[in-house]
Short mmCIF file of C-alpha atoms and ligand atoms in Angstrom, two decimals:
data_model
loop_
_atom_site.label_atom_id
_atom_site.label_comp_id
_atom_site.label_asym_id
_atom_site.label_seq_id
_atom_site.Cartn_x
_atom_site.Cartn_y
_atom_site.Cartn_z
CA MET D 1 8.05 -4.65 19.89
CA HIS D 2 4.37 -3.89 19.24
CA LYS D 3 1.69 -6.44 18.47
CA ILE D 4 -1.42 -5.05 16.79
CA THR D 5 -4.42 -7.27 16.10
CA VAL D 6 -6.60 -6.95 13.00
CA LYS D 7 -10.12 -8.38 13.14
CA ALA D 8 -11.13 -9.25 9.61
CA GLU D 9 -12.55 -12.54 8.24
CA ILE D 10 -9.90 -14.01 10.58
CA GLU D 11 -8.12 -12.37 13.47
CA TYR D 12 -4.38 -11.92 13.02
CA ASP D 13 -1.42 -10.09 14.51
CA VAL D 14 1.01 -7.62 13.00
CA HIS D 15 4.34 -7.92 14.81
CA ILE D 16 6.08 -4.55 14.54
CA GLY D 17 9.76 -4.60 15.38
CA GLY D 18 9.88 -8.40 15.26
CA ALA D 19 12.88 -10.29 13.81
CA TRP D 20 12.02 -11.66 10.36
CA ARG D 21 14.41 -14.65 10.47
CA SER D 22 12.96 -16.22 13.59
CA TYR D 23 9.44 -15.38 12.38
CA LEU D 24 10.13 -17.15 9.08
CA GLU D 25 11.63 -20.17 10.86
CA THR D 26 8.44 -20.50 12.90
CA VAL D 27 6.30 -20.31 9.74
CA LEU D 28 8.47 -22.84 7.89
CA SER D 29 8.25 -25.29 10.76
CA ALA D 30 4.45 -24.96 10.92
CA HIS D 31 3.88 -26.18 7.33
CA LYS D 32 5.29 -29.12 5.40
CA LYS D 33 5.66 -27.04 2.24
CA VAL D 34 6.03 -23.31 1.93
CA LEU D 35 6.45 -21.24 -1.23
CA ILE D 36 8.42 -18.09 -0.56
CA ILE D 37 7.88 -15.29 -3.06
CA ALA D 38 10.60 -12.64 -3.06
CA PRO D 39 12.44 -10.37 -5.50
CA ALA D 40 15.96 -11.39 -6.54
CA PHE D 41 17.90 -9.23 -4.10
CA ILE D 42 16.12 -10.91 -1.19
CA ALA D 43 15.80 -14.39 -2.68
CA SER D 44 19.53 -14.56 -3.45
CA SER D 45 20.57 -14.05 0.16
CA ALA D 46 22.48 -17.03 1.49
CA GLU D 47 20.44 -16.81 4.66
CA LEU D 48 17.13 -17.26 2.91
CA ARG D 49 18.47 -20.06 0.72
CA SER D 50 19.74 -22.02 3.70
CA LEU D 51 16.43 -21.58 5.51
CA THR D 52 14.42 -22.89 2.55
CA GLU D 53 16.71 -25.67 1.35
CA ALA D 54 16.43 -27.53 4.66
CA ASN D 55 12.96 -28.90 3.82
CA ASP D 56 10.51 -29.06 0.91
CA HIS D 57 10.25 -25.31 0.73
CA ILE D 58 10.52 -23.48 -2.58
CA LEU D 59 11.60 -20.01 -3.63
CA PHE D 60 9.92 -18.06 -6.44
CA ILE D 61 11.91 -15.08 -7.63
CA THR D 62 9.48 -12.40 -8.63
CA PRO D 63 10.18 -9.43 -10.95
CA ASP D 64 10.83 -6.10 -9.26
CA GLY D 65 8.19 -3.48 -8.63
CA GLU D 66 4.72 -3.15 -10.07
CA ALA D 67 5.61 -5.39 -13.07
CA GLN D 68 5.17 -8.49 -10.89
CA LYS D 69 1.48 -7.73 -10.30
CA ASP D 70 0.38 -9.15 -13.62
CA TYR D 71 -1.43 -12.22 -14.84
CA ALA D 72 1.72 -13.83 -16.30
CA THR D 73 3.55 -13.75 -12.96
CA ALA D 74 0.50 -15.02 -11.07
CA GLU D 75 0.18 -17.84 -13.61
CA SER D 76 3.86 -18.79 -13.15
CA VAL D 77 3.28 -19.05 -9.40
CA TRP D 78 0.09 -21.12 -9.88
CA ASN D 79 2.07 -23.45 -12.19
CA LEU D 80 4.79 -23.84 -9.58
CA LEU D 81 2.22 -24.62 -6.88
CA GLY D 82 0.67 -27.24 -9.19
CA GLU D 83 4.03 -28.84 -10.09
CA ASN D 84 4.83 -29.15 -6.40
CA ASP D 85 1.42 -30.49 -5.34
CA PHE D 86 0.66 -27.69 -2.95
CA GLY D 87 -2.34 -28.68 -0.83
CA ARG D 88 -4.65 -26.97 1.64
CA THR D 89 -2.23 -27.24 4.59
CA ASP D 90 0.71 -25.72 2.69
CA ALA D 91 1.43 -22.01 2.70
CA ILE D 92 2.87 -18.99 0.92
CA VAL D 93 5.13 -16.29 2.37
CA GLY D 94 5.60 -12.97 0.57
CA ILE D 95 8.84 -11.16 1.42
CA GLY D 96 9.19 -7.80 -0.29
CA GLY D 97 7.46 -4.52 -0.99
CA GLY D 98 3.76 -3.97 -1.43
CA ALA D 99 3.71 -5.41 -4.95
CA THR D 100 5.19 -8.69 -3.69
CA THR D 101 2.81 -9.04 -0.76
CA ASP D 102 -0.20 -8.08 -2.98
CA LEU D 103 0.80 -10.79 -5.48
CA SER D 104 1.55 -13.37 -2.76
CA GLY D 105 -1.78 -12.82 -1.04
CA PHE D 106 -3.60 -13.02 -4.37
CA VAL D 107 -2.13 -16.37 -5.41
CA ALA D 108 -2.75 -17.69 -1.87
CA ALA D 109 -6.37 -16.51 -2.07
CA THR D 110 -6.95 -18.21 -5.40
CA TRP D 111 -4.99 -21.47 -5.00
CA LEU D 112 -7.47 -24.22 -3.96
CA ARG D 113 -9.83 -21.34 -3.08
CA GLY D 114 -7.49 -20.16 -0.38
CA ILE D 115 -4.39 -21.40 1.43
CA ALA D 116 -2.54 -19.77 4.33
CA TRP D 117 -0.23 -16.87 3.61
CA TYR D 118 2.13 -14.70 5.63
CA ALA D 119 3.62 -11.28 4.89
CA ILE D 120 7.10 -9.99 5.62
CA PRO D 121 6.98 -6.43 4.22
CA THR D 122 10.40 -4.94 3.53
CA THR D 123 9.39 -1.37 2.59
CA LEU D 124 7.80 1.37 4.64
CA ALA D 125 4.80 1.46 2.28
CA GLY D 126 4.41 -2.29 2.64
CA MET D 127 4.59 -2.16 6.44
CA VAL D 128 2.10 0.65 6.94
CA ASP D 129 -0.29 -0.17 4.13
CA ALA D 130 -0.05 -2.97 1.57
CA ALA D 131 0.77 -5.94 3.80
CA VAL D 132 -1.87 -5.08 6.40
CA GLY D 133 -5.59 -5.25 5.70
CA GLY D 134 -5.97 -8.20 3.37
CA LYS D 135 -6.37 -6.39 0.04
CA THR D 136 -4.62 -8.66 -2.42
CA GLY D 137 -4.53 -8.40 -6.18
CA ILE D 138 -2.93 -7.80 -9.53
CA ASN D 139 -3.25 -5.08 -12.16
CA THR D 140 -4.80 -5.31 -15.61
CA GLY D 141 -4.29 -3.18 -18.69
CA SER D 142 -7.24 -1.07 -17.52
CA GLY D 143 -5.96 -0.19 -14.07
CA LYS D 144 -4.44 -0.99 -10.72
CA ASN D 145 -5.69 -3.79 -8.48
CA LEU D 146 -8.69 -4.50 -10.71
CA VAL D 147 -8.44 -8.27 -10.11
CA GLY D 148 -8.09 -9.34 -6.52
CA SER D 149 -9.56 -10.60 -3.32
CA PHE D 150 -10.02 -9.55 0.29
CA TYR D 151 -7.97 -12.28 1.91
CA SER D 152 -6.10 -11.78 5.17
CA PRO D 153 -2.64 -13.13 5.98
CA GLN D 154 -2.20 -15.42 9.01
CA SER D 155 0.15 -12.81 10.45
CA VAL D 156 2.56 -10.07 9.42
CA CYS D 157 6.12 -9.40 10.59
CA ALA D 158 7.44 -5.86 10.10
CA ASP D 159 11.17 -5.99 10.90
CA MET D 160 12.60 -2.45 10.96
CA SER D 161 16.03 -3.70 9.78
CA TRP D 162 14.63 -3.92 6.23
CA LEU D 163 14.18 -0.17 6.16
CA GLN D 164 17.96 0.27 6.06
CA THR D 165 17.88 -1.31 2.59
CA LEU D 166 15.61 1.48 1.31
CA SER D 167 16.90 4.52 -0.55
CA ASP D 168 15.68 7.86 0.76
CA ARG D 169 13.42 8.04 -2.30
CA ASP D 170 11.72 4.73 -1.42
CA PHE D 171 11.52 5.64 2.25
CA ALA D 172 9.87 8.96 1.35
CA ALA D 173 7.39 7.16 -0.91
CA GLY D 174 6.30 5.14 2.14
CA LEU D 175 6.06 8.32 4.17
CA ALA D 176 3.31 9.56 1.86
CA GLU D 177 1.07 6.77 3.24
CA VAL D 178 2.15 7.64 6.79
CA ILE D 179 1.26 11.30 6.20
CA LYS D 180 -2.08 10.21 4.70
CA THR D 181 -2.76 8.20 7.86
CA GLY D 182 -1.95 11.20 10.01
CA TYR D 183 -4.40 13.39 8.11
CA ILE D 184 -7.28 10.93 8.26
CA ARG D 185 -7.01 9.79 11.90
CA ASP D 186 -3.88 10.37 13.98
CA LEU D 187 -2.69 13.95 14.29
CA SER D 188 0.21 12.85 16.54
CA ILE D 189 1.85 11.47 13.37
CA LEU D 190 1.78 14.97 11.88
CA THR D 191 3.13 16.54 15.07
CA LEU D 192 6.02 14.09 15.02
CA LEU D 193 6.78 14.72 11.34
CA ASP D 194 6.51 18.49 11.83
CA SER D 195 9.24 18.24 14.45
CA VAL D 196 11.87 16.67 12.17
CA ASP D 197 13.64 18.08 9.15
CA SER D 198 15.09 15.23 7.14
CA ILE D 199 14.50 11.64 6.10
CA ALA D 200 17.50 10.67 8.25
CA MET D 201 15.71 12.06 11.30
CA VAL D 202 12.44 10.36 10.37
CA ARG D 203 14.24 7.03 10.10
CA GLU D 204 15.00 7.28 13.83
CA HIS D 205 11.26 7.33 14.53
CA ALA D 206 10.38 4.51 12.14
CA LEU D 207 9.18 2.05 14.78
CA ASP D 208 6.85 4.62 16.33
CA LEU D 209 5.51 5.80 12.97
CA VAL D 210 4.88 2.26 11.72
CA ALA D 211 3.14 1.34 14.98
CA LYS D 212 0.90 4.43 14.87
CA SER D 213 0.05 3.93 11.19
CA VAL D 214 -0.70 0.22 11.57
CA ALA D 215 -2.87 0.96 14.61
CA VAL D 216 -5.03 3.28 12.47
CA LYS D 217 -5.18 0.82 9.59
CA ALA D 218 -6.04 -2.09 11.91
CA ALA D 219 -8.86 -0.11 13.53
CA VAL D 220 -10.34 0.95 10.18
CA VAL D 221 -10.04 -2.50 8.58
CA SER D 222 -11.47 -4.17 11.69
CA GLY D 223 -14.50 -1.89 11.36
CA ASP D 224 -15.04 -2.44 7.63
CA PHE D 225 -12.95 -5.23 6.15
CA LYS D 226 -14.65 -5.36 2.74
CA GLU D 227 -14.76 -1.58 2.23
CA GLY D 228 -18.48 -1.05 2.66
CA LYS D 229 -17.73 2.60 3.36
CA LEU D 230 -15.50 3.44 6.36
CA ARG D 231 -12.42 1.75 4.87
CA GLU D 232 -12.57 4.14 1.94
CA ILE D 233 -11.00 6.83 4.14
CA LEU D 234 -7.71 4.94 3.61
CA ASN D 235 -8.03 5.97 -0.03
CA PHE D 236 -7.43 9.67 0.73
CA GLY D 237 -5.19 10.86 -2.11
CA HIS D 238 -5.63 7.64 -4.08
CA THR D 239 -8.33 8.54 -6.65
CA PHE D 240 -6.11 11.05 -8.42
CA GLY D 241 -2.94 9.24 -7.25
CA HIS D 242 -3.87 5.96 -8.98
CA ALA D 243 -4.58 7.80 -12.24
CA ILE D 244 -1.19 9.54 -12.13
CA GLU D 245 0.59 6.32 -11.18
CA LYS D 246 -0.98 4.45 -14.10
CA ARG D 247 -0.41 7.30 -16.57
CA SER D 248 3.24 7.58 -15.55
CA GLY D 249 3.60 3.94 -16.66
CA TYR D 250 4.49 3.21 -13.01
CA ALA D 251 7.63 5.35 -13.36
CA LEU D 252 6.42 7.16 -10.24
CA ARG D 253 6.45 5.22 -6.99
CA HIS D 254 2.95 4.55 -5.63
CA GLY D 255 3.68 6.90 -2.72
CA GLU D 256 4.89 9.66 -5.03
CA ALA D 257 1.68 9.49 -7.05
CA VAL D 258 -0.32 9.42 -3.81
CA SER D 259 1.57 12.50 -2.64
CA ILE D 260 0.34 14.45 -5.69
CA GLY D 261 -3.10 12.90 -5.08
CA LEU D 262 -3.11 14.11 -1.47
CA HIS D 263 -2.40 17.65 -2.61
CA PHE D 264 -5.17 17.41 -5.25
CA ALA D 265 -7.65 16.01 -2.69
CA ALA D 266 -6.76 18.75 -0.18
CA ILE D 267 -7.40 21.52 -2.73
CA LEU D 268 -10.66 19.84 -3.78
CA SER D 269 -11.62 19.66 -0.09
CA GLU D 270 -11.37 23.44 0.13
CA SER D 271 -14.28 23.96 -2.26
CA GLU D 272 -16.24 20.82 -1.37
CA LEU D 273 -15.76 20.46 2.39
CA GLY D 274 -14.51 23.81 3.66
CA PHE D 275 -10.94 22.61 4.32
CA SER D 276 -8.78 25.67 4.95
CA SER D 277 -6.21 26.75 2.38
CA SER D 278 -3.62 27.16 5.16
CA ASP D 279 -4.12 23.47 6.02
CA THR D 280 -3.60 22.62 2.33
CA ASP D 281 -0.36 24.64 2.33
CA HIS D 282 0.78 22.82 5.47
CA LEU D 283 0.04 19.42 3.88
CA ALA D 284 1.96 20.34 0.71
CA LYS D 285 4.95 21.67 2.67
CA LEU D 286 5.09 18.56 4.82
CA LEU D 287 5.19 16.32 1.74
CA GLU D 288 7.74 18.55 -0.02
CA LYS D 289 9.98 18.61 3.08
CA PHE D 290 10.66 14.92 2.49
CA GLY D 291 11.22 15.34 -1.25
CA LEU D 292 7.76 14.17 -2.30
CA PRO D 293 6.16 15.68 -5.42
CA THR D 294 2.96 17.71 -5.05
CA VAL D 295 2.63 19.35 -8.48
CA LEU D 296 2.70 18.41 -12.16
CA LEU D 297 4.17 20.12 -15.18
CA LYS D 298 1.60 21.76 -17.42
CA ASN D 299 1.88 19.40 -20.36
CA GLU D 300 3.00 16.30 -18.50
CA TYR D 301 -0.41 14.60 -18.61
CA GLN D 302 -3.65 14.96 -20.54
CA TRP D 303 -6.41 15.98 -18.15
CA SER D 304 -9.00 14.09 -20.22
CA GLU D 305 -6.99 10.87 -19.84
CA LEU D 306 -6.65 11.31 -16.09
CA LEU D 307 -10.42 11.94 -15.86
CA ALA D 308 -11.14 8.78 -17.82
CA LEU D 309 -8.84 6.76 -15.56
CA MET D 310 -10.49 8.17 -12.43
CA ALA D 311 -13.94 7.33 -13.80
CA GLY D 312 -12.77 3.73 -14.34
CA ASP D 313 -11.28 3.43 -10.85
CA LYS D 314 -12.81 0.97 -8.38
CA LYS D 315 -13.83 3.92 -6.22
CA SER D 316 -16.15 5.41 -8.84
CA ARG D 317 -19.89 4.58 -8.74
CA ASP D 318 -22.02 4.69 -11.91
CA GLY D 319 -19.29 6.72 -13.62
CA ARG D 320 -19.26 9.30 -10.77
CA ILE D 321 -15.75 9.94 -9.55
CA ARG D 322 -15.50 9.69 -5.76
CA PHE D 323 -12.82 11.18 -3.57
CA ILE D 324 -11.96 11.13 0.08
CA GLY D 325 -11.41 14.67 1.29
CA LEU D 326 -10.97 16.45 4.61
CA ARG D 327 -13.17 18.88 6.54
CA ALA D 328 -10.15 19.48 8.80
CA PRO D 329 -7.01 17.44 9.67
CA GLY D 330 -8.30 14.23 11.26
CA GLU D 331 -11.82 14.65 9.81
CA PRO D 332 -12.13 12.78 6.51
CA ASP D 333 -15.32 12.86 4.46
CA TRP D 334 -16.59 11.68 1.08
CA ILE D 335 -16.72 13.90 -2.00
CA GLU D 336 -19.17 12.36 -4.44
CA ALA D 337 -20.60 15.15 -6.51
CA ALA D 338 -17.78 17.49 -7.50
CA SER D 339 -18.66 19.14 -10.80
CA SER D 340 -16.47 18.71 -13.81
CA ASP D 341 -15.61 22.44 -13.66
CA THR D 342 -14.49 22.07 -10.03
CA LEU D 343 -12.30 19.08 -10.88
CA THR D 344 -10.73 20.94 -13.80
CA ALA D 345 -10.09 24.02 -11.63
CA THR D 346 -8.52 21.80 -8.94
CA TYR D 347 -6.26 20.19 -11.54
CA GLU D 348 -5.14 23.59 -12.80
CA LYS D 349 -4.11 24.55 -9.26
CA ILE D 350 -1.58 21.73 -9.05
CA LEU D 351 0.08 22.60 -12.37
CA LEU D 352 3.44 24.37 -12.35
N1 LIG B 1 -4.67 0.81 0.77
C1 LIG B 1 -5.99 1.06 1.18
C2 LIG B 1 -6.64 -0.08 1.88
O1 LIG B 1 -5.97 -1.02 2.25
O2 LIG B 1 -7.82 -0.07 2.06
#
């Protein structure tokens, strides 16, 4: 088991390889009332029901996937907290993928201006990214995570047994964030992934990969919790990725959209930061080896719509679209002044 500490507005531990049941029992016994937010397949488990029914704890069954990160779901949770007189010493636990922990943290941040919350991520993407770092939020019609708060959990428990519940497609989507982490800070992640040939083989290294990825995220977040600048390196692949994810109507997994975004950002880095084209090819092949998409069909999306979405992204400043790129693997940098011609040419290079 690994314990990694994040130093944000509070200091908290991420327990990697911990057992979620005993972790949850400890949380439930520390608070009089706890609201557990989980999707149906988790909330319906007899185990979870028996753990919650013992006291005044409550279960909220959240919709699956990105759909739960909306105002209506947040409002339903606020109503439930109100009906059950949740006070400042009560708590929320989010058990699920990144959408569930983002929603859980957001309602915890906003209820009574902030009550304690805990995260039990059940997906690879949740373990290495969403549940760690204290970014909480919901989506609006205009884009992803536009309403939210920086609000850290009290602790996080990443139990590897959840990963067995993931399809290879979902596991691969999480790997996109792991690969991103390798490219921005920890080349040993890339060496490990270069040495294996299938998702089944990667699964055997899950504990190591999660620990390495969380260590990078913890170090970056501890240095810049509120994303003054350094934390933005975690957004490598996300400027274009978020636009694709939104435009796909969330049909693409976040990690799949990020995978295409990583390829886009690598090609853009060639012209803007001198990244080598052989390193771009390596990045694309690594993603493709695990079944992740790196290209788009010619008429799949309207470039003008993607541009408009990128300009409206949180990462843009005064309408200027900002990207994180690479000078070399492990050397991220900011791209703030790419011309519209360069962006169009980069887009054309990822079209089939
Ligand atoms: N997912 C990027 C961050 O947490 O900053």
